[in-house]
């Protein structure tokens, strides 16, 4: 396994500065954020370390991206873009799908051949209605991925944290039950999972067993922790906004048993990319705190 981090935490850095940091800290890879240029819609979104449209149109830029990574001895684990491709707002949906297709094409051109993203969800529709949206929206995306030889790894984050994402959240592929349903609709070798154990903690889902059941579908792995505040949960209950009773933490500072998790990854023979995803508010506010979060996470996981 190769240890890296999700580049979105370095939102003030250029591609080159971000890769320099990865190299200096001794990381082997980075999951590179590739959002369209513009203002972020939420925390950790809107970050773009690689201009994917330029990758496609400018061969010299694409070569620079690859040569700089090679020079710094840091691999690109995937190109990442986490929008809502099934947004109830048709205009937002169209923008998300179009850019996702561009990211897929750029991943192919760079030889990365992996994109990490969300399946999306219309948060105001039920599960059955959203599965029908999967049938409508995703076959052309997967057909393009197959044509380009690019695997698509869906993260299992529900994207349900506050009132703006209520009631259903903005990502459908959140549990093993729903993974089975989506994989039945889209039976492609190029569709799989970007596995994050932290999201199972607050959903009360076993985060070890699915590693064995979906071993052939795990394309990429996240290292992020979640801390449950049981005293808060006892007061507000599971129907509250999730951030009312939990918070994201650095690996080792929450409730994931990382020994069991990594042990299971070795059991299934996973030898791919594993990336720290920093969303711990205790490590925000300055570049030094961000760098500390990456240093501490690497030290702990090693």
Backbone as numpy.savetxt, mean C-alpha at the origin, in Angstrom:
# Nx Ny Nz CAx CAy CAz Cx Cy Cz
14.08 -12.14 1.91 13.25 -10.95 1.91 14.12 -9.70 1.91
13.64 -8.66 1.25 14.36 -7.39 1.20 13.56 -6.34 1.96
14.25 -5.57 2.80 13.60 -4.61 3.67 13.68 -3.20 3.08
12.52 -2.56 2.99 12.46 -1.20 2.48 11.44 -0.38 3.23
11.04 0.74 2.63 9.99 1.57 3.23 9.15 2.20 2.12
7.96 2.64 2.51 7.05 3.34 1.59 7.49 4.79 1.53
7.75 5.30 0.34 8.39 6.61 0.21 7.49 7.79 0.57
6.19 7.56 0.70 5.26 8.67 0.94 5.58 9.46 2.20
6.27 8.86 3.17 6.58 9.57 4.41 7.57 10.70 4.15
8.33 10.61 3.05 9.31 11.65 2.70 8.70 12.59 1.67
7.58 13.19 2.04 6.81 13.98 1.08 7.48 15.29 0.69
8.48 15.75 1.44 9.18 16.99 1.10 10.46 16.73 0.31
10.74 15.47 0.01 12.00 15.12 -0.66 11.77 14.84 -2.14
12.79 15.12 -2.94 12.78 14.72 -4.34 13.05 13.22 -4.44
12.91 12.68 -5.63 13.23 11.26 -5.84 14.67 10.98 -5.43
15.58 11.85 -5.86 16.99 11.63 -5.57 17.26 11.72 -4.07
16.68 12.72 -3.41 16.88 12.85 -1.96 16.30 11.66 -1.22
15.15 11.19 -1.66 14.52 10.03 -1.03 15.40 8.79 -1.17
15.94 8.58 -2.38 16.81 7.42 -2.59 18.12 7.56 -1.82
18.61 8.77 -1.68 19.82 9.00 -0.86 19.57 8.58 0.58
18.40 8.95 1.12 18.06 8.59 2.50 17.98 7.08 2.65
17.31 6.43 1.68 17.21 4.97 1.73 18.59 4.33 1.75
19.47 4.84 0.91 20.84 4.31 0.84 21.59 4.56 2.14
21.52 5.79 2.62 22.26 6.16 3.83 21.81 5.35 5.05
20.52 5.03 5.10 19.99 4.27 6.24 20.17 2.76 6.07
20.61 2.33 4.90 20.88 0.92 4.68 19.68 0.10 4.25
18.64 0.75 3.72 17.48 0.01 3.21 17.80 -0.57 1.83
17.21 -1.72 1.55 17.48 -2.40 0.29 16.53 -1.98 -0.82
15.36 -1.43 -0.46 14.37 -1.11 -1.48 13.45 -0.01 -0.99
12.66 0.53 -1.92 11.62 1.50 -1.58 10.39 1.21 -2.43
9.22 1.38 -1.82 7.96 1.38 -2.54 7.68 2.83 -2.88
7.78 3.18 -4.16 7.84 4.58 -4.57 6.45 5.14 -4.87
6.09 6.23 -4.17 4.80 6.89 -4.36 4.75 7.57 -5.72
3.66 7.36 -6.43 3.52 7.86 -7.81 2.15 8.50 -8.04
1.75 9.40 -7.16 0.48 10.09 -7.33 0.61 11.15 -8.43
-0.52 11.56 -8.98 -0.47 12.71 -9.89 0.00 13.95 -9.12
0.66 14.85 -9.80 1.10 16.07 -9.14 -0.11 16.86 -8.68
0.00 17.47 -7.49 -1.12 18.25 -6.97 -1.22 18.14 -5.47
-2.22 18.76 -4.92 -2.41 18.80 -3.48 -2.91 17.45 -2.96
-2.36 17.02 -1.84 -2.78 15.75 -1.24 -4.21 15.85 -0.74
-4.98 14.76 -0.96 -6.36 14.71 -0.49 -6.44 14.20 0.95
-5.41 13.51 1.41 -5.39 12.98 2.77 -3.95 12.77 3.19
-3.74 12.42 4.45 -2.37 12.15 4.92 -1.72 11.07 4.09
-0.47 11.31 3.70 0.35 10.35 2.97 -0.12 10.11 1.54
-1.09 10.86 1.07 -1.53 10.76 -0.32 -1.06 12.00 -1.08
-1.01 11.90 -2.39 -0.61 13.02 -3.19 0.90 13.16 -3.36
1.67 12.24 -2.79 3.12 12.30 -2.90 3.55 11.64 -4.22
4.44 12.31 -4.92 4.89 11.77 -6.21 6.41 11.87 -6.31
7.09 10.76 -6.12 8.54 10.74 -6.26 8.98 10.36 -7.66
8.06 9.77 -8.42 8.32 9.47 -9.82 7.15 9.99 -10.64
7.43 10.78 -11.67 6.41 11.28 -12.59 6.16 10.20 -13.64
5.10 9.43 -13.46 4.90 8.27 -14.33 4.57 8.66 -15.76
3.89 9.78 -15.93 3.61 10.23 -17.30 4.90 10.55 -18.03
5.84 11.16 -17.32 7.13 11.49 -17.92 7.95 10.23 -18.18
7.82 9.23 -17.31 8.51 7.96 -17.54 8.14 7.40 -18.91
6.85 7.47 -19.22 6.35 6.90 -20.47 6.80 7.71 -21.69
6.85 9.04 -21.54 7.12 9.90 -22.70 8.59 10.26 -22.86
9.38 10.12 -21.80 10.77 10.60 -21.82 11.72 9.47 -21.44
12.36 8.89 -22.44 13.25 7.75 -22.21 14.44 8.12 -21.32
14.94 9.34 -21.47 16.11 9.74 -20.68 15.73 9.87 -19.20
14.52 10.35 -18.92 14.06 10.44 -17.53 13.91 9.03 -16.94
13.31 8.13 -17.71 13.14 6.75 -17.23 14.51 6.12 -16.95
15.46 6.38 -17.81 16.80 5.83 -17.60 17.45 6.43 -16.35
17.19 7.72 -16.12 17.73 8.36 -14.91 17.17 7.72 -13.65
15.87 7.45 -13.65 15.24 6.81 -12.49 15.94 5.50 -12.17
16.18 4.70 -13.19 16.80 3.39 -12.98 18.28 3.50 -12.63
18.99 4.39 -13.31 20.43 4.49 -13.07 20.71 5.06 -11.68
19.86 5.98 -11.21 20.08 6.54 -9.88 19.82 5.49 -8.81
18.79 4.68 -9.02 18.51 3.60 -8.07 19.68 2.61 -8.03
20.22 2.30 -9.19 21.35 1.38 -9.25 22.58 1.98 -8.58
22.80 3.27 -8.82 23.95 3.97 -8.22 23.87 3.96 -6.70
22.67 4.11 -6.18 22.49 4.13 -4.72 22.29 2.72 -4.15
22.24 1.72 -5.02 22.07 0.32 -4.61 20.78 0.11 -3.82
19.71 0.75 -4.30 18.38 0.64 -3.69 17.40 0.24 -4.79
16.72 -0.87 -4.62 15.76 -1.33 -5.62 14.41 -0.65 -5.44
13.66 -0.55 -6.52 12.27 -0.09 -6.47 11.39 -1.32 -6.33
10.75 -1.47 -5.18 9.94 -2.68 -4.95 8.65 -2.64 -5.76
8.04 -1.46 -5.84 6.82 -1.29 -6.63 6.59 0.19 -6.85
5.74 0.49 -7.81 5.21 1.85 -7.94 3.87 1.87 -7.23
3.69 2.82 -6.31 2.48 2.80 -5.49 1.58 4.00 -5.78
0.29 3.71 -5.74 -0.74 4.74 -5.95 -2.01 4.19 -5.32
-2.49 4.87 -4.27 -3.61 4.35 -3.49 -4.83 5.28 -3.55
-5.54 5.28 -4.69 -6.73 6.10 -4.83 -7.98 5.26 -4.58
-9.11 5.75 -5.02 -10.36 4.97 -4.97 -10.88 4.78 -6.39
-10.47 3.70 -7.07 -10.90 3.47 -8.45 -12.39 3.13 -8.60
-13.10 2.97 -7.49 -14.54 2.70 -7.56 -15.34 3.79 -6.85
-14.78 4.99 -6.82 -15.42 6.13 -6.18 -16.83 6.34 -6.72
-17.75 6.70 -5.83 -19.11 7.00 -6.26 -19.20 8.23 -7.12
-18.21 9.13 -7.01 -18.11 10.29 -7.87 -17.46 9.85 -9.18
-18.22 9.84 -10.26 -17.73 9.26 -11.51 -16.52 10.01 -12.07
-16.46 11.30 -11.83 -15.31 12.07 -12.32 -14.03 11.66 -11.57
-14.13 11.55 -10.24 -12.99 11.11 -9.45 -12.60 9.68 -9.82
-13.60 8.84 -10.05 -13.32 7.45 -10.45 -12.53 7.41 -11.75
-12.94 8.19 -12.72 -12.28 8.19 -14.03 -10.83 8.65 -13.91
-10.60 9.68 -13.09 -9.23 10.18 -12.89 -8.36 9.11 -12.24
-8.91 8.43 -11.23 -8.15 7.40 -10.52 -7.80 6.23 -11.44
-8.77 5.77 -12.21 -8.54 4.63 -13.11 -7.52 5.00 -14.19
-7.65 6.20 -14.75 -6.73 6.61 -15.81 -5.29 6.68 -15.29
-5.12 7.26 -14.09 -3.75 7.37 -13.58 -3.22 6.00 -13.17
-4.07 5.14 -12.63 -3.63 3.79 -12.28 -3.12 3.06 -13.51
-3.80 3.22 -14.63 -3.34 2.58 -15.87 -1.98 3.15 -16.29
-1.78 4.45 -16.08 -0.50 5.06 -16.40 0.60 4.51 -15.50
0.29 4.32 -14.23 1.27 3.74 -13.30 1.65 2.33 -13.73
0.67 1.55 -14.16 0.94 0.20 -14.65 1.89 0.23 -15.84
1.63 1.12 -16.78 2.49 1.22 -17.97 3.90 1.67 -17.59
4.01 2.60 -16.65 5.32 3.07 -16.22 6.08 1.97 -15.49
5.37 1.18 -14.69 6.01 0.07 -13.99 6.60 -0.94 -14.97
5.87 -1.16 -16.04 6.38 -2.06 -17.08 7.62 -1.48 -17.75
7.58 -0.20 -18.09 8.71 0.42 -18.79 9.96 0.42 -17.92
9.79 0.61 -16.62 10.94 0.63 -15.72 11.42 -0.77 -15.34
10.65 -1.80 -15.73 11.02 -3.16 -15.38 10.74 -3.51 -13.94
9.96 -2.67 -13.26 9.57 -2.95 -11.88 8.52 -4.06 -11.85
7.53 -3.92 -12.73 6.52 -4.96 -12.97 5.66 -5.28 -11.75
5.50 -4.28 -10.87 4.59 -4.42 -9.74 4.03 -3.05 -9.40
2.70 -3.02 -9.18 2.02 -1.81 -8.72 1.24 -2.15 -7.46
1.35 -1.32 -6.45 0.60 -1.52 -5.21 -0.46 -0.42 -5.09
-1.71 -0.84 -4.75 -2.83 0.08 -4.85 -4.00 -0.43 -4.02
-5.16 0.21 -4.20 -6.43 -0.22 -3.61 -7.36 -0.69 -4.71
-8.28 -1.61 -4.38 -9.33 -1.99 -5.33 -10.39 -0.89 -5.40
-10.55 -0.15 -4.29 -11.54 0.92 -4.23 -12.88 0.43 -3.70
-13.78 1.39 -3.46 -15.13 1.05 -3.03 -16.01 2.30 -3.08
-17.24 2.12 -3.52 -18.25 3.16 -3.36 -18.74 3.06 -1.92
-18.36 4.02 -1.09 -18.60 3.89 0.35 -20.08 3.94 0.72
-20.93 4.35 -0.20 -22.36 4.43 0.08 -23.15 3.25 -0.47
-22.44 2.26 -1.03 -23.09 1.05 -1.53 -22.69 -0.14 -0.67
-23.54 -1.18 -0.67 -23.24 -2.36 0.12 -22.21 -3.25 -0.58
-21.85 -4.33 0.08 -20.80 -5.21 -0.46 -21.21 -5.81 -1.80
-22.44 -6.29 -1.88 -22.89 -6.93 -3.12 -22.87 -5.95 -4.30
-23.28 -4.73 -4.05 -23.25 -3.72 -5.11 -21.82 -3.37 -5.51
-20.92 -3.37 -4.53 -19.53 -3.08 -4.86 -18.86 -4.22 -5.62
-19.25 -5.44 -5.35 -18.72 -6.56 -6.13 -19.14 -6.45 -7.59
-20.35 -5.93 -7.83 -20.78 -5.70 -9.21 -19.94 -4.59 -9.85
-19.55 -3.59 -9.04 -18.66 -2.55 -9.57 -17.30 -3.12 -9.94
-16.83 -4.09 -9.15 -15.57 -4.76 -9.50 -15.69 -5.39 -10.89
-16.79 -6.07 -11.14 -17.02 -6.70 -12.45 -17.03 -5.67 -13.58
-17.50 -4.47 -13.27 -17.63 -3.43 -14.28 -16.33 -2.68 -14.53
-15.62 -2.37 -13.46 -14.49 -1.44 -13.55 -13.14 -2.12 -13.74
-12.94 -3.28 -13.10 -11.59 -3.83 -13.01 -11.12 -4.72 -14.16
-11.97 -5.41 -14.90 -11.44 -6.25 -15.99 -10.53 -5.52 -16.97
-10.85 -4.29 -17.43 -9.91 -3.61 -18.34 -8.58 -3.26 -17.68
-8.60 -2.96 -16.38 -7.35 -2.64 -15.67 -6.47 -3.88 -15.60
-7.07 -5.01 -15.24 -6.30 -6.25 -15.14 -5.85 -6.72 -16.52
-6.67 -6.49 -17.54 -6.26 -6.86 -18.90 -5.02 -6.08 -19.31
-4.96 -4.81 -18.95 -3.77 -4.01 -19.25 -2.56 -4.53 -18.47
-2.77 -4.85 -17.20 -1.68 -5.38 -16.38 -1.13 -6.68 -16.97
-2.03 -7.54 -17.41 -1.61 -8.80 -18.03 -0.83 -8.54 -19.32
-1.33 -7.61 -20.12 -0.66 -7.27 -21.39 0.76 -6.75 -21.14
0.91 -5.96 -20.07 2.21 -5.33 -19.77 3.09 -6.21 -18.89
2.54 -7.30 -18.37 3.32 -8.16 -17.48 3.56 -7.55 -16.12
2.59 -6.78 -15.63 2.72 -6.08 -14.35 1.74 -6.66 -13.34
2.23 -7.10 -12.20 1.36 -7.60 -11.14 0.80 -6.43 -10.33
-0.43 -6.60 -9.87 -1.11 -5.56 -9.10 -1.41 -6.11 -7.71
-0.80 -5.49 -6.69 -0.99 -5.94 -5.31 -1.93 -5.00 -4.56
-3.06 -5.51 -4.10 -4.07 -4.71 -3.41 -3.82 -4.75 -1.91
-3.65 -3.57 -1.30 -3.51 -3.52 0.15 -4.87 -3.72 0.81
-4.85 -4.36 1.99 -6.08 -4.72 2.71 -6.53 -3.66 3.71
-6.22 -2.41 3.44 -6.66 -1.31 4.30 -8.11 -0.95 3.98
-9.00 -0.92 4.97 -10.41 -0.59 4.70 -10.64 0.85 4.27
-9.66 1.71 4.50 -9.84 3.15 4.23 -11.13 3.64 4.87
-11.30 3.26 6.12 -12.46 3.68 6.91 -11.92 4.14 8.27
-11.74 5.44 8.40 -11.13 5.95 9.63 -11.95 7.06 10.27
-12.61 7.88 9.47 -13.36 8.99 10.02 -14.65 9.23 9.26
-15.29 10.35 9.55 -16.62 10.63 9.01 -16.64 10.77 7.50
-15.53 11.23 6.91 -15.51 11.44 5.46 -15.48 10.13 4.69
-15.16 9.02 5.35 -15.13 7.71 4.69 -16.25 6.79 5.15
-17.12 7.30 5.98 -18.26 6.56 6.51 -19.37 6.53 5.46
-20.17 5.40 5.35 -20.17 4.27 6.27 -19.34 3.07 5.82
-19.04 2.94 4.53 -18.47 1.68 4.05 -16.98 1.65 3.86
-16.33 2.82 3.92 -14.91 2.85 3.62 -14.67 2.90 2.13
-13.41 3.05 1.74 -13.08 3.29 0.33 -12.19 2.21 -0.28
-12.20 1.02 0.33 -11.44 -0.10 -0.24 -12.13 -1.40 0.14
-12.51 -2.18 -0.85 -13.33 -3.36 -0.63 -12.55 -4.58 -0.16
-11.30 -4.75 -0.61 -10.56 -5.98 -0.33 -9.89 -5.92 1.04
-10.70 -6.10 2.08 -10.23 -5.88 3.45 -10.11 -7.14 4.28
-10.72 -8.24 3.87 -10.72 -9.48 4.65 -10.56 -10.68 3.73
-10.15 -11.82 4.27 -10.03 -13.03 3.44 -11.32 -13.40 2.72
-12.47 -13.22 3.36 -13.75 -13.54 2.71 -13.92 -12.71 1.43
-13.60 -11.43 1.52 -13.76 -10.56 0.35 -12.65 -10.81 -0.68
-11.45 -11.21 -0.23 -10.41 -11.58 -1.18 -10.90 -12.72 -2.07
-11.50 -13.75 -1.44 -12.00 -14.87 -2.23 -13.01 -14.41 -3.27
-13.92 -13.54 -2.87 -14.97 -13.08 -3.79 -14.38 -12.30 -4.97
-13.41 -11.43 -4.70 -12.81 -10.63 -5.78 -11.96 -11.51 -6.69
-11.23 -12.45 -6.11 -10.41 -13.33 -6.94 -11.27 -14.25 -7.81
-12.48 -14.56 -7.36 -13.41 -15.32 -8.20 -13.87 -14.50 -9.39
-14.07 -13.20 -9.17 -14.49 -12.31 -10.25 -13.33 -12.03 -11.20
-12.13 -11.90 -10.65 -10.93 -11.56 -11.43 -9.87 -12.64 -11.23
-10.06 -13.79 -11.87 -9.14 -14.92 -11.66 -7.85 -14.78 -12.47
-7.06 -13.77 -12.12 -5.85 -13.47 -12.86 -4.62 -13.70 -12.00
-3.60 -14.24 -12.58 -2.33 -14.41 -11.87 -1.67 -13.07 -11.58
-2.16 -12.03 -12.23 -1.56 -10.71 -12.07 -2.24 -9.86 -11.00
-3.26 -10.40 -10.34 -3.92 -9.71 -9.24 -3.62 -10.43 -7.94
-3.10 -9.69 -6.97 -2.76 -10.29 -5.69 -2.87 -9.30 -4.56
-2.07 -9.49 -3.51 -2.22 -8.78 -2.26 -0.93 -8.07 -1.86
-1.08 -6.85 -1.37 -0.02 -6.15 -0.64 -0.41 -6.28 0.83
0.21 -7.21 1.53 -0.28 -7.70 2.82 0.18 -6.81 3.98
-0.79 -6.24 4.70 -0.50 -5.40 5.86 -1.24 -5.98 7.07
-0.50 -6.53 8.05 -1.16 -7.18 9.19 -1.91 -6.21 10.10
-1.49 -4.95 10.11 -2.06 -4.00 11.08 -3.55 -3.79 10.89
-4.02 -3.83 9.66 -5.43 -3.57 9.40 -6.33 -4.70 9.91
-5.74 -5.88 10.08 -6.51 -7.00 10.63 -6.67 -6.88 12.15
-5.72 -6.20 12.79 -5.76 -6.08 14.24 -7.07 -5.43 14.69
-7.37 -4.26 14.13 -8.57 -3.54 14.60 -9.86 -4.09 14.01
-9.75 -4.91 12.93 -10.93 -5.60 12.41 -11.21 -6.91 13.14
-10.33 -7.27 14.08 -10.46 -8.51 14.85 -10.37 -9.74 13.94
-9.48 -9.68 12.96 -9.26 -10.77 12.00 -7.89 -11.38 12.26
-7.78 -12.68 12.18 -6.50 -13.38 12.32 -5.56 -12.91 11.21
-4.40 -12.36 11.58 -3.48 -11.84 10.56 -2.39 -12.83 10.19
-2.38 -14.03 10.80 -1.39 -15.05 10.47 -1.96 -16.09 9.50
-3.12 -16.62 9.78 -3.70 -17.68 8.96 -3.79 -17.33 7.48
-4.22 -16.10 7.11 -4.33 -15.81 5.67 -3.01 -15.86 4.92
-1.89 -15.70 5.63 -0.60 -15.81 4.96 -0.43 -17.19 4.33
-0.89 -18.21 5.03 -0.78 -19.58 4.52 -1.81 -19.84 3.43
-3.03 -19.36 3.65 -4.12 -19.62 2.70 -3.88 -18.91 1.36
-3.30 -17.71 1.40 -3.13 -16.91 0.18 -1.66 -16.76 -0.19
-0.88 -17.76 0.15 0.57 -17.67 -0.03 0.95 -17.35 -1.48
0.18 -17.85 -2.45 0.51 -17.62 -3.86 0.01 -16.27 -4.37
-0.73 -15.56 -3.53 -1.29 -14.28 -3.94 -0.59 -13.09 -3.25
0.40 -13.36 -2.41 1.06 -12.28 -1.70 2.22 -11.76 -2.54
2.03 -10.57 -3.10 3.02 -9.99 -4.00 3.99 -9.05 -3.29
3.57 -8.49 -2.17 4.33 -7.43 -1.51 3.85 -7.39 -0.06
4.69 -6.90 0.84 4.35 -6.93 2.27 4.63 -5.57 2.91
3.73 -5.15 3.78 3.94 -3.95 4.59 4.26 -4.32 6.03
5.12 -3.50 6.63 5.38 -3.56 8.06 4.81 -2.28 8.69
3.65 -2.38 9.26 3.04 -1.29 10.02 2.31 -1.90 11.20
2.32 -1.21 12.31 1.69 -1.74 13.52 0.43 -0.93 13.84
-0.43 -1.52 14.65 -1.63 -0.84 15.16 -1.71 -1.08 16.66
-1.99 -0.02 17.38 -2.18 -0.12 18.82 -3.65 0.08 19.15
-4.26 -0.95 19.74 -5.63 -0.85 20.21 -5.64 -0.29 21.63
-6.52 0.68 21.86 -6.70 1.23 23.20 -7.98 0.61 23.77
-7.80 -0.49 24.51 -8.95 -1.26 24.95 -9.89 -0.46 25.85
-9.33 0.43 26.65 -10.18 1.23 27.52 -11.09 2.15 26.71
-10.60 2.62 25.55 -11.43 3.44 24.67 -12.45 2.58 23.93
-12.00 1.39 23.48 -12.90 0.48 22.77 -14.06 0.06 23.67
-13.78 -0.16 24.93 -14.83 -0.54 25.87 -15.88 0.56 26.04
-15.47 1.81 25.81 -16.40 2.93 25.94 -17.18 3.22 24.66
-16.49 3.15 23.51 -17.15 3.56 22.26 -17.64 2.39 21.41
-17.06 1.19 21.58 -17.50 0.02 20.82 -16.98 0.01 19.40
-17.12 -1.14 18.73 -16.55 -1.33 17.40 -17.28 -0.57 16.31
-18.47 -0.01 16.61 -19.21 0.75 15.61 -18.76 2.21 15.56
-17.82 2.60 16.41 -17.29 3.96 16.40 -16.33 4.13 15.23
-15.92 5.37 14.98 -14.86 5.58 14.00 -13.61 4.86 14.51
-12.94 4.08 13.67 -11.80 3.29 14.15 -10.72 4.09 14.87
-10.46 5.31 14.43 -9.42 6.09 15.09 -9.82 6.53 16.49
-11.08 6.28 16.86 -11.51 6.55 18.24 -10.94 5.54 19.22
-10.50 4.36 18.71 -10.02 3.33 19.63 -8.71 2.67 19.20
-8.07 3.21 18.17 -6.78 2.64 17.76 -5.96 3.73 17.10
-4.66 3.43 16.89 -3.81 4.34 16.13 -2.66 3.56 15.49
-2.23 3.97 14.30 -1.08 3.34 13.65 0.21 3.65 14.42
1.09 2.66 14.48 2.36 2.80 15.20 3.50 2.20 14.38
4.72 2.54 14.77 5.88 1.89 14.16 5.88 0.41 14.52
6.48 -0.44 13.68 6.59 -1.86 14.03 7.23 -2.04 15.40
6.56 -2.84 16.24 7.06 -3.09 17.59 6.43 -2.24 18.65
5.70 -1.20 18.25 5.08 -0.31 19.22 3.57 -0.51 19.32
3.07 -1.55 18.66 1.64 -1.85 18.68 1.38 -3.29 19.06
0.34 -3.88 18.50 -0.15 -5.19 18.93 0.17 -6.34 17.97
0.85 -6.08 16.85 1.25 -7.16 15.96 2.40 -7.94 16.59
2.29 -9.26 16.57 3.39 -10.13 17.03 4.31 -10.35 15.82
5.35 -9.54 15.73 6.20 -9.56 14.53 7.02 -10.83 14.41
7.34 -11.47 15.52 8.03 -12.75 15.43 7.19 -13.80 14.72
5.92 -13.89 15.11 5.01 -14.84 14.46 4.79 -14.48 13.00
4.66 -13.19 12.74 4.39 -12.73 11.37 5.54 -13.06 10.43
6.75 -12.68 10.81 7.90 -12.94 9.96 8.17 -14.44 9.86
7.94 -15.16 10.96 8.10 -16.61 10.93 7.17 -17.24 9.90
5.92 -16.76 9.87 4.96 -17.29 8.88 5.39 -16.96 7.46
5.95 -15.76 7.26 6.44 -15.40 5.93 7.56 -16.35 5.49
8.43 -16.73 6.43 9.47 -17.69 6.06 8.88 -19.07 5.82
7.84 -19.43 6.57 7.17 -20.72 6.36 6.67 -20.86 4.93
6.08 -19.79 4.40 5.47 -19.87 3.06 6.48 -19.60 1.95
7.73 -19.35 2.35 8.77 -19.14 1.36 8.74 -17.77 0.70
8.16 -16.79 1.38 8.12 -15.46 0.79 9.52 -14.86 0.80
9.99 -14.46 -0.36 11.33 -13.89 -0.47 11.33 -12.57 -1.24
10.19 -11.88 -1.19 10.05 -10.64 -1.94 10.34 -9.41 -1.12
9.64 -8.34 -1.48 9.87 -7.03 -0.87 8.96 -6.81 0.33
9.54 -6.29 1.41 8.80 -5.99 2.63 9.12 -4.55 3.01
8.09 -3.72 3.13 8.33 -2.28 3.30 7.66 -1.70 4.53
8.43 -0.96 5.31 7.91 -0.24 6.46 7.00 0.88 5.96
5.80 0.96 6.53 4.89 2.06 6.21 4.70 2.89 7.47
5.25 4.08 7.47 5.20 4.94 8.65 3.95 5.82 8.60
3.09 5.64 9.60 1.93 6.50 9.76 1.73 6.83 11.25
2.81 6.83 11.99 2.79 7.04 13.43 2.89 8.53 13.72
1.83 9.11 14.27 1.81 10.56 14.50 2.86 11.01 15.51
3.35 10.08 16.32 4.40 10.44 17.28 5.71 10.76 16.60
5.82 10.43 15.30 7.05 10.67 14.56 6.82 11.62 13.40
5.94 12.58 13.60 5.69 13.63 12.62 6.15 14.97 13.18
6.25 15.96 12.32 6.55 17.31 12.77 7.91 17.83 12.39
8.84 16.93 12.08 10.18 17.36 11.64 10.83 16.24 10.85
11.78 16.62 10.01 12.51 15.62 9.24 13.27 14.67 10.15
13.80 15.18 11.25 14.56 14.33 12.16 13.68 13.24 12.76
12.43 13.59 13.09 11.51 12.59 13.63 11.18 11.54 12.58
10.99 11.98 11.33 10.72 11.03 10.25 11.90 10.09 10.07
13.11 10.65 10.06 14.31 9.81 9.92 14.45 8.86 11.10
14.11 9.34 12.29 14.13 8.46 13.47 13.17 7.28 13.28
12.00 7.56 12.71 11.01 6.49 12.52 11.56 5.41 11.59
12.30 5.82 10.57 12.88 4.86 9.63 14.05 4.12 10.26
14.85 4.83 11.05 15.98 4.18 11.73 15.48 3.14 12.74
14.52 3.55 13.57 14.01 2.66 14.61 13.32 1.44 14.02
12.52 1.65 12.96 11.81 0.54 12.34 12.79 -0.47 11.76
13.82 0.01 11.09 14.81 -0.88 10.50 15.55 -1.67 11.59
15.95 -0.95 12.64 16.67 -1.62 13.73 15.82 -2.69 14.37
14.56 -2.37 14.62 13.66 -3.33 15.27 13.43 -4.56 14.40
13.13 -4.35 13.14 12.81 -5.49 12.27 14.04 -6.36 12.02
15.19 -5.75 11.90 16.40 -6.56 11.72 16.71 -7.37 12.98
